[in-house]
Coordinates of C-alpha atoms in Angstrom, one line a residue:
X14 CA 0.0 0.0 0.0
X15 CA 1.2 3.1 -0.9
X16 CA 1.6 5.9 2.4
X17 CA 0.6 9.6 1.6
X18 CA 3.8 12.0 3.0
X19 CA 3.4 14.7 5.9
X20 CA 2.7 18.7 4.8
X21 CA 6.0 20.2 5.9
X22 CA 5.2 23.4 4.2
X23 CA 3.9 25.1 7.2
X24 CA 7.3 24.4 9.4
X25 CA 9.7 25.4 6.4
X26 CA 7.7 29.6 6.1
X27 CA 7.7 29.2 10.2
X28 CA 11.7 28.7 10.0
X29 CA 11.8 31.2 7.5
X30 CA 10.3 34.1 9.7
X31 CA 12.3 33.3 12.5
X32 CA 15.5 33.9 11.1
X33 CA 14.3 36.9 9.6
X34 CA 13.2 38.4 12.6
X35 CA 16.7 37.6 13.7
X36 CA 18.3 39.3 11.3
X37 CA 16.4 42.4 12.1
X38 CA 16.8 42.6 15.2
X39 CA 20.7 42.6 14.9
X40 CA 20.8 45.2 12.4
X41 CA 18.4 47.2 14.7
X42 CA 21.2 47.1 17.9
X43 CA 23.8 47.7 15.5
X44 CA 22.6 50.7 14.1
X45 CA 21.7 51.6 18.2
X46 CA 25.4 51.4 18.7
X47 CA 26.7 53.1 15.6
X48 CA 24.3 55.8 16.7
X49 CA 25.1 56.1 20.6
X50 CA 29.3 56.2 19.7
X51 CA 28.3 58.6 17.1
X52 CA 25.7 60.9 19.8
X53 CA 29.0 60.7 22.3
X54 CA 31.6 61.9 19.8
X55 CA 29.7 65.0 18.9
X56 CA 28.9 65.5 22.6
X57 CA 32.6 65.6 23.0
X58 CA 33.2 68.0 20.3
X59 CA 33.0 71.7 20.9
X60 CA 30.8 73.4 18.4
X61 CA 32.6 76.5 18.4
X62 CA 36.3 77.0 17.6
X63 CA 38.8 79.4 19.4
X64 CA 42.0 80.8 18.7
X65 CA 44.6 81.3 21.5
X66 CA 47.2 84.4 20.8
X67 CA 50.6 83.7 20.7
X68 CA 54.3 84.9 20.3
X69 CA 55.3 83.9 17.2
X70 CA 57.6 85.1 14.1
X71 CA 54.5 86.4 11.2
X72 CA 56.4 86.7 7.3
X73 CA 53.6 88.7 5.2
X74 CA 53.7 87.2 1.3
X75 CA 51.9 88.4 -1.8
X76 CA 52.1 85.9 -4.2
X77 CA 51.4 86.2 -7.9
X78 CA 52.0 84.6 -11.4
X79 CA 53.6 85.6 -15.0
X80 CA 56.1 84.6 -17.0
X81 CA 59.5 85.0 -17.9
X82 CA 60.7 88.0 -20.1
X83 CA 63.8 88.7 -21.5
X84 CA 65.6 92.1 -20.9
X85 CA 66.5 92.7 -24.7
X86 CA 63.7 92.5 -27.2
X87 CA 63.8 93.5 -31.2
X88 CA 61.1 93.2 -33.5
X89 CA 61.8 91.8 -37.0
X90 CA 60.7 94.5 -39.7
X91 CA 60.9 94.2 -42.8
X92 CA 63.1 96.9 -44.1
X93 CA 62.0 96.4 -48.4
X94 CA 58.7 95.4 -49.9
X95 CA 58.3 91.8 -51.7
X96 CA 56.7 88.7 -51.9
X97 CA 57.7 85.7 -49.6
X98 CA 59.6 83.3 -51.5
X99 CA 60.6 81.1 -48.6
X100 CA 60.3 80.6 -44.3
X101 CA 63.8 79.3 -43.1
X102 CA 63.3 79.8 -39.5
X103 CA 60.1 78.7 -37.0
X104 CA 59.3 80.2 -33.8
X105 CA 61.4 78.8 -31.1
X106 CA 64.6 78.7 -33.3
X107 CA 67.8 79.8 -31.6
X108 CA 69.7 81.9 -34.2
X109 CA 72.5 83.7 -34.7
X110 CA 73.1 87.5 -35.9
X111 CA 72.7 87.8 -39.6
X112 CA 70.6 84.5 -40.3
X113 CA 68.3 84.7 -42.6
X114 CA 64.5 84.4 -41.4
X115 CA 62.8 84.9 -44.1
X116 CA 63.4 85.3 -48.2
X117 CA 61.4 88.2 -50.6
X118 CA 61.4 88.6 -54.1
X119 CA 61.1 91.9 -56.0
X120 CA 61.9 92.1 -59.0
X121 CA 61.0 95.9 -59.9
X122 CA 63.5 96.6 -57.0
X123 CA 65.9 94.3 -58.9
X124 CA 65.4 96.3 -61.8
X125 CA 65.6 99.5 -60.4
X126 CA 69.4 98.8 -59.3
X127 CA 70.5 97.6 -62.2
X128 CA 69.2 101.0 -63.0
X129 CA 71.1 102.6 -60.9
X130 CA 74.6 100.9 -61.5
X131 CA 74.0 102.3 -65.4
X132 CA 73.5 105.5 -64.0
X133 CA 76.3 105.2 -62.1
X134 CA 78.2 104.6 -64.5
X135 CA 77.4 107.3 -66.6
X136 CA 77.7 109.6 -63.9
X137 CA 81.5 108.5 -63.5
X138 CA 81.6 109.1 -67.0
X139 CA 80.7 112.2 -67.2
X140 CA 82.6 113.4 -64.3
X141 CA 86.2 112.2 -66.5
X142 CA 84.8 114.3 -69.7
X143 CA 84.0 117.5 -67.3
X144 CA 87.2 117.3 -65.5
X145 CA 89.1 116.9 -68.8
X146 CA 87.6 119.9 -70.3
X147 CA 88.5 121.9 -67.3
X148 CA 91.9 120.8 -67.3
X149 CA 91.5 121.9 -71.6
X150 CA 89.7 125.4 -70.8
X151 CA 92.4 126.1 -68.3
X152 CA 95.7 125.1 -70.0
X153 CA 93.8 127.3 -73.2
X154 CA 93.8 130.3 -70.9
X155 CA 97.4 129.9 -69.7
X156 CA 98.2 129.3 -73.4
X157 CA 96.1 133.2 -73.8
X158 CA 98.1 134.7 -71.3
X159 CA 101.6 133.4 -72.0
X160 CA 100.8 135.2 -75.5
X161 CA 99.6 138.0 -73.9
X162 CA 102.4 138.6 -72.0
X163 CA 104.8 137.7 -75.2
X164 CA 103.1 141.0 -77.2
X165 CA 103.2 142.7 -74.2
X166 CA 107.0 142.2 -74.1
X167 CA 107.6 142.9 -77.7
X168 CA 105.4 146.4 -77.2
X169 CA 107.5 147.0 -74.2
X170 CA 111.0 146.9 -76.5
X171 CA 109.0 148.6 -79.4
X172 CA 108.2 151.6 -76.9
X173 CA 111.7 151.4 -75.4
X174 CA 113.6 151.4 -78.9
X175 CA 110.8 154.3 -80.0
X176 CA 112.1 156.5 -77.1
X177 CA 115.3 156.6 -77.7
X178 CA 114.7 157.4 -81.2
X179 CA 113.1 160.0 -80.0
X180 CA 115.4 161.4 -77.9
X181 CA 117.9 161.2 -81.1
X182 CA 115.0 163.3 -83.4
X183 CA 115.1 160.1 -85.9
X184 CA 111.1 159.7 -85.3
X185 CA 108.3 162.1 -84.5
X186 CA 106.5 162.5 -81.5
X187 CA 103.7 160.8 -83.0
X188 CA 105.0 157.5 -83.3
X189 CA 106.8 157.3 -79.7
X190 CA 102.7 157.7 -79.2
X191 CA 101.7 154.9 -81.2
X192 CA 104.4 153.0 -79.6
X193 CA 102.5 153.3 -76.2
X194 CA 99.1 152.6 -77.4
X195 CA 100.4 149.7 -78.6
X196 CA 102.2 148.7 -75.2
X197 CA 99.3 150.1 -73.3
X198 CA 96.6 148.0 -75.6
X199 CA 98.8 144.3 -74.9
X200 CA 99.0 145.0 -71.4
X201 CA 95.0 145.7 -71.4
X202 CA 95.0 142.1 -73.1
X203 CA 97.2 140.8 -70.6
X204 CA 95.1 142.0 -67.2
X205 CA 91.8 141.0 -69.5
X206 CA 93.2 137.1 -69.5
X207 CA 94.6 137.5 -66.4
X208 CA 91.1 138.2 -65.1
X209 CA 89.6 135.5 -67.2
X210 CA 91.5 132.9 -66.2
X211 CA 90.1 133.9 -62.6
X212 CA 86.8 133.5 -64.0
X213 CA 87.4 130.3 -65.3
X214 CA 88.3 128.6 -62.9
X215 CA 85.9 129.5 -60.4
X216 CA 83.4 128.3 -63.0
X217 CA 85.2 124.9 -64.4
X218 CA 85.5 124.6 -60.3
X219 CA 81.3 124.9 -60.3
X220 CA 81.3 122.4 -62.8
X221 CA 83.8 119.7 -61.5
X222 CA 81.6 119.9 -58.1
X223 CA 78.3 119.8 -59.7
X224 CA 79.6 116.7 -61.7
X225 CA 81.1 114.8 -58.5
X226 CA 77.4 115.8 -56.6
X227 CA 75.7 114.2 -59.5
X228 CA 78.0 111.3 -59.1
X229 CA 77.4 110.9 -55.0
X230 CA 74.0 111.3 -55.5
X231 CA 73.8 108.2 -58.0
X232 CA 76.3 106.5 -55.3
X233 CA 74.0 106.8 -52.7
X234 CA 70.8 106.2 -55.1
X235 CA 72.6 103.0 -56.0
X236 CA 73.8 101.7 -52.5
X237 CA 70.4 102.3 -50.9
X238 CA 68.6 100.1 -53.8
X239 CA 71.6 97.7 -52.5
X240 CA 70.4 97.8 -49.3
X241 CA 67.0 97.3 -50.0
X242 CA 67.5 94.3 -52.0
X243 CA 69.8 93.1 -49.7
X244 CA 67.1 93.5 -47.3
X245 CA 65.2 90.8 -49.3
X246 CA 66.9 88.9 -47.3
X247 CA 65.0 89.1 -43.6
X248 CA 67.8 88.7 -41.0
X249 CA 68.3 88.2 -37.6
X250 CA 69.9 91.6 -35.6
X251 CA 70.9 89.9 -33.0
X252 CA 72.0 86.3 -31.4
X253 CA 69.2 85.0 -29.4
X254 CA 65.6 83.0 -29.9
X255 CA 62.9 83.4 -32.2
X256 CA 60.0 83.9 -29.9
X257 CA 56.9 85.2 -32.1
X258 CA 56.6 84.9 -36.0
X259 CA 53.3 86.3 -38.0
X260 CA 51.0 83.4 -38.6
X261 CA 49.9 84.6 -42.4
X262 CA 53.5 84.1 -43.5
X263 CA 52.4 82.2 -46.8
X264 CA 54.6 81.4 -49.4
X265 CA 53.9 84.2 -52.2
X266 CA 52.2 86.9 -49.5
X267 CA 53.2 90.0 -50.4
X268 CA 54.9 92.2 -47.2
X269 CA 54.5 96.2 -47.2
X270 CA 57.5 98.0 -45.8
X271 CA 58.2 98.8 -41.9
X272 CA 55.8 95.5 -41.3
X273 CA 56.7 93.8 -37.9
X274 CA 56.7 90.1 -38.7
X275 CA 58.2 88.4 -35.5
X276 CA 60.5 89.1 -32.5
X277 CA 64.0 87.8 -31.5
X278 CA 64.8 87.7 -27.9
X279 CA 68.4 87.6 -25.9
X280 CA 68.5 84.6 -24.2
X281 CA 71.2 85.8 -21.7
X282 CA 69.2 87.7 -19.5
X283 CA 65.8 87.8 -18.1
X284 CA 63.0 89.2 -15.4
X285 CA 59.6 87.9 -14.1
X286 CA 56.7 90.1 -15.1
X287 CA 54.0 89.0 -12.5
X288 CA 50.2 89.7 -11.9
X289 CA 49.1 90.2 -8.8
X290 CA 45.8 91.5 -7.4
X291 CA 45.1 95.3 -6.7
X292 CA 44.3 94.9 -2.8
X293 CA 47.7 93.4 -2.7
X294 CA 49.9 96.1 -4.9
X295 CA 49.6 98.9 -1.8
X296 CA 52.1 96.8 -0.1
X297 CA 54.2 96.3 -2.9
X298 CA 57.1 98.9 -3.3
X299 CA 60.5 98.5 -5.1
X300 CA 63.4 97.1 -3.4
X301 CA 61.4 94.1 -1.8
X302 CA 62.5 91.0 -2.0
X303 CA 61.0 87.9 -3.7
X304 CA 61.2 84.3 -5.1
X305 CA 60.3 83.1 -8.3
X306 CA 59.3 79.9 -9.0
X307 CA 60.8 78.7 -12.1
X308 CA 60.5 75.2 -12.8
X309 CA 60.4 74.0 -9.5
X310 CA 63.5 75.9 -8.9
X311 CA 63.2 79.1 -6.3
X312 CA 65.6 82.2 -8.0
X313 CA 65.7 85.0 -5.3
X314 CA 65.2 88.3 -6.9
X315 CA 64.1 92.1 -6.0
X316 CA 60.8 94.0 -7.3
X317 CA 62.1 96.3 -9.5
X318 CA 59.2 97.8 -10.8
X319 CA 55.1 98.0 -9.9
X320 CA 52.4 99.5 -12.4
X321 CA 51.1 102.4 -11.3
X322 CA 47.8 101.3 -13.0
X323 CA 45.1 98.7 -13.0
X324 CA 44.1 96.6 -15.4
X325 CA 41.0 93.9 -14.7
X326 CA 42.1 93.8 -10.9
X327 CA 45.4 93.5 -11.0
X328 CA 48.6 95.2 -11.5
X329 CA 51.5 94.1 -12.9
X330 CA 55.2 93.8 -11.5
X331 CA 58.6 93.2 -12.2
X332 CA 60.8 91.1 -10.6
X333 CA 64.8 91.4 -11.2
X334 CA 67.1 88.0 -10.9
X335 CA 69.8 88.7 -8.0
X336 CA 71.4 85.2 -9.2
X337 CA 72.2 83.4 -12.4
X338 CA 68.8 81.2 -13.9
X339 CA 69.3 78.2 -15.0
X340 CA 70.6 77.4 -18.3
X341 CA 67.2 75.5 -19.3
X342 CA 65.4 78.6 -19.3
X343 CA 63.3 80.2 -22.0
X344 CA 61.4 82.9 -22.8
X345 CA 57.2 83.2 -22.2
X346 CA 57.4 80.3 -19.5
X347 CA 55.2 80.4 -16.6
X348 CA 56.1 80.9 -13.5
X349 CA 54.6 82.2 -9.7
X350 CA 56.4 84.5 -7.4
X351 CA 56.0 85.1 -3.8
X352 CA 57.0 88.6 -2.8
X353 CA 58.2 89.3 1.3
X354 CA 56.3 92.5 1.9
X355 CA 56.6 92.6 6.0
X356 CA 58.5 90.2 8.4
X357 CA 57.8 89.9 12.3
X358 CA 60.4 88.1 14.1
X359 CA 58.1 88.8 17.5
X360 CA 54.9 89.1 17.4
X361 CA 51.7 88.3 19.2
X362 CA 49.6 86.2 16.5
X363 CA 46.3 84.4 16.3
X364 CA 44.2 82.4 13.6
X365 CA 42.2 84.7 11.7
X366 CA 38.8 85.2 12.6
X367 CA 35.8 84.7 10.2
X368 CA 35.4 88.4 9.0
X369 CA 38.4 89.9 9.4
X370 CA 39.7 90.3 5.5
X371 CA 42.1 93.0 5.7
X372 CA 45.0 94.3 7.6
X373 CA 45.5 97.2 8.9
X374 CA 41.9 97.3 10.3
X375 CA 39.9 97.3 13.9
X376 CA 37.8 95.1 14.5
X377 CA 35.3 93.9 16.6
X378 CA 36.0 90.2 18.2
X379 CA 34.9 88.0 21.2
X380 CA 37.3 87.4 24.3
X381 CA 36.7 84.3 26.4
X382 CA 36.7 85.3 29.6
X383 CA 37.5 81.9 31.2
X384 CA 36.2 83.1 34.8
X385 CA 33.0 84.0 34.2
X386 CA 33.2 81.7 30.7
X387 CA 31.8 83.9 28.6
X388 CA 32.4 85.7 25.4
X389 CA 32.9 89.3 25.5
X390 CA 33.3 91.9 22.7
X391 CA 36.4 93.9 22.5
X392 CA 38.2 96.2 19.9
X393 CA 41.0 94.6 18.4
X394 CA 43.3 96.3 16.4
X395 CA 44.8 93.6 13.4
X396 CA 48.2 94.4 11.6
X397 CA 49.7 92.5 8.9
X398 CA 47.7 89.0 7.6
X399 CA 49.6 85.8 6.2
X400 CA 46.9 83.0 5.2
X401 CA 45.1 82.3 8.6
X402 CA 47.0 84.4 10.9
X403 CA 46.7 87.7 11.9
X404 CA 49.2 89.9 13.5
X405 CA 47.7 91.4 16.5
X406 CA 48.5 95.3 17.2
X407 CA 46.4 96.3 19.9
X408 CA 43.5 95.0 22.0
X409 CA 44.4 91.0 23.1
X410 CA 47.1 89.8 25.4
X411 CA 49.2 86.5 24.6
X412 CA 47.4 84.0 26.3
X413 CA 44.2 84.9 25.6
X414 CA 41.4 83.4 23.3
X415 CA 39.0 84.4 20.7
X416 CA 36.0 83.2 19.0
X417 CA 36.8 82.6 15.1
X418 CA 33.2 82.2 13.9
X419 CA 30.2 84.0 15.8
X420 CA 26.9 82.3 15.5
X421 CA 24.3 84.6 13.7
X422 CA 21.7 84.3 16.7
X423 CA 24.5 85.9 18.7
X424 CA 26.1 88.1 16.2
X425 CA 24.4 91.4 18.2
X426 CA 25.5 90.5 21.5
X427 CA 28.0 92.3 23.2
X428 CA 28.7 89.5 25.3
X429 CA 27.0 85.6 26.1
X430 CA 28.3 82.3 27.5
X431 CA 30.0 79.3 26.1
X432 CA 26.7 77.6 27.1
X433 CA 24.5 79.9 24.4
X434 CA 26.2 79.4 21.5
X435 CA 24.7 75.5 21.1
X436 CA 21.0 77.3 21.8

């Protein structure tokens, strides 16, 4: 005979619920505990903080950030106009003096000196032929005179020979007269070339130097077309690093004259130009001294300069190397300074309490007053600030504490006890 089995489905849900129940109920005391140790820790913790005023040494920073400038700067111009005909050197090159950058064409420049040499040569040409005529106009006038003093001469021994054949009654009065027309009429000739060869000479001497003007002027005309194909050639002025070169430099662009087209930079010195806020240039002067951060690598240095201006919220300074940089150095890298503006060796400091933004200032804080513990207001004069401490001037004694955060329910109080501020 077959037996029908027992329903266990009943005890299996039963076991089921038990250990369920179980389960909850330990997750219930655990969470009991958690909470208690929680409750006991932030029973334990103080929910207001207080700073205790010390003796302490107080350095006063200003920190900013910039980058790294060289001293000597020259922009690349180009001197004559053309179009590019080739880019030898990229930004970030280190060249030398006289390396070429960048190659123009212009062929109605070309032209125009090859203009000029002709000229030139006919100009030296011309100066040969005016000097030769000079030299022919003047020996021609010496030629006039020696002639004119020959006639003279003979009419001198045709007046002299006349006289005495006077004196002997073998001519007539008459002709001893002729005789010194005649002598008198050659030496009018003579003192009439004389004066011309004066004449001459200041005006072949007119000519020579018109000529040789001509000729420097077609020098000059010819060496500056020189120049100005030479400038063709786009060099470098200096030794040092191409730092910035015009973007649009196409092959075949065509470049006006006096346009800047890039800029060189001396790699052997340099100075931080740094940006830091307005609020923080007032106690900024010249002469401070600062570190800049370049690459890791601290370089002590001095402000040199601060701008007297504005710009967005900050104001931009210089900083000046008082040691050699490192040789890995280039120009436009980043870098942050920190600049010393006040150092305290002894002074009495505290954290800086919620409010208290600038220096310089009084303000109004809480003192504990540990006998009667309670918080009472006091004026409190604050000097320099670094970060969270505050120099104290006037007001607090070393020793003593303050509340750094006043809870708004209390905020217009002039005094309440530690016990209020949890209320």
């Amino acid at each position: 005979m077959f037996e029908i089995p027992d329903d266990r489905s009943h005890s299996q849900t039963f076991k089921v619920v038990i250990i369920v129940l179980a389960i909850v109920a330990i997750l219930t005391l655990l969470v009991t505990l958690f909470a208690e140790q929680a409750f006991s820790k932030s029973a334990s913790t103080p929910s207001f903080a207080t700073g205790m005023v010390s003796r302490s040494a107080l350095s006063v920073t200003v920190s900013g950030y910039g980058k790294l400038v060289p001293k000597t700067q020259r922009g690349i111009n180009t001197i004559s106009s053309g179009h590019i005909v080739e880019v030898l050197q990229k930004p970030g090159s280190v060249v030398s003096k006289g390396e070429v950058i960048l190659l123009l064409n212009n062929p109605k420049l070309q032209r125009a000196m090859e203009t000029s040499e002709l000229a030139l040569l006919e100009e030296q040409s011309n100066l040969q032929l005016v000097k030769a005529e000079s030299r022919q106009a003047l020996e021609d006038q010496l030629g006039m005179i020696r002639l004119a003093k020959v006639r003279l001469a003979l009419a001198q021994a045709e007046l002299t020979a006349h006289e005495k054949l006077k004196e002997n009654q073998v001519i007539s009065a008459l002709d001893l007269h002729k005789a010194k027309v005649a002598w008198e009429k050659e030496d009018a000739v003579l003192q009439m070339e004389s004066s011309r060869l004066i004449t001459l000479k200041q005006t072949r001497k007119s000519i020579d130097e018109s000529a040789v003007y001509r000729l420097e002027k077609a020098k000059k005309q010819r060496e500056l077309l020189a120049s100005e194909v030479e400038q063709l050639s786009i060099t470098a002025s200096m030794d040092g690093m191409l730092t910035e070169l015009a973007d649009d430099l196409e092959i075949g662009r065509y470049l006006d004259e006096g346009l800047v087209v890039g800029m060189i930079a001396d790699l052997s010195s340099y100075y931080a130009r740094i940006n830091i806020t307005a609020s923080d240039a007032e106690f900024v002067t010249p002469g401070l001294p600062a570190k800049v951060s370049i690459k890791g690598v601290d370089m002590p240095g001095l402000v040199s300069r601060v701008e007297p201006t504005v710009t967005n919220g900050s104001v931009e300074i210089d900083i000046s190397f008082t040691g050699s940089l490192p040789a890995s150095v280039r120009p436009n890298i980043d870098v942050n300074a920190v600049i010393e503006v006040a150092s305290h060796q002894d002074a009495l400091v505290v954290d800086r309490p919620v409010g208290v933004i600038r220096g310089h200032r009084d303000y109004s804080l809480f003192v504990l007053s540990e006998a009667r513990q309670q918080f009472e207001i006091r004026h409190v004069s604050i000097g320099d600030i670094n970060g969270d401490k505050a120099q104290v001037v006037k007001g607090l004694a070393q020793d003593e504490q303050i509340l750094l955060q006043v809870p708004p329910h209390l905020a217009t109080r002039q005094q309440f006890s530690t016990g209020e501020i949890d209320e």
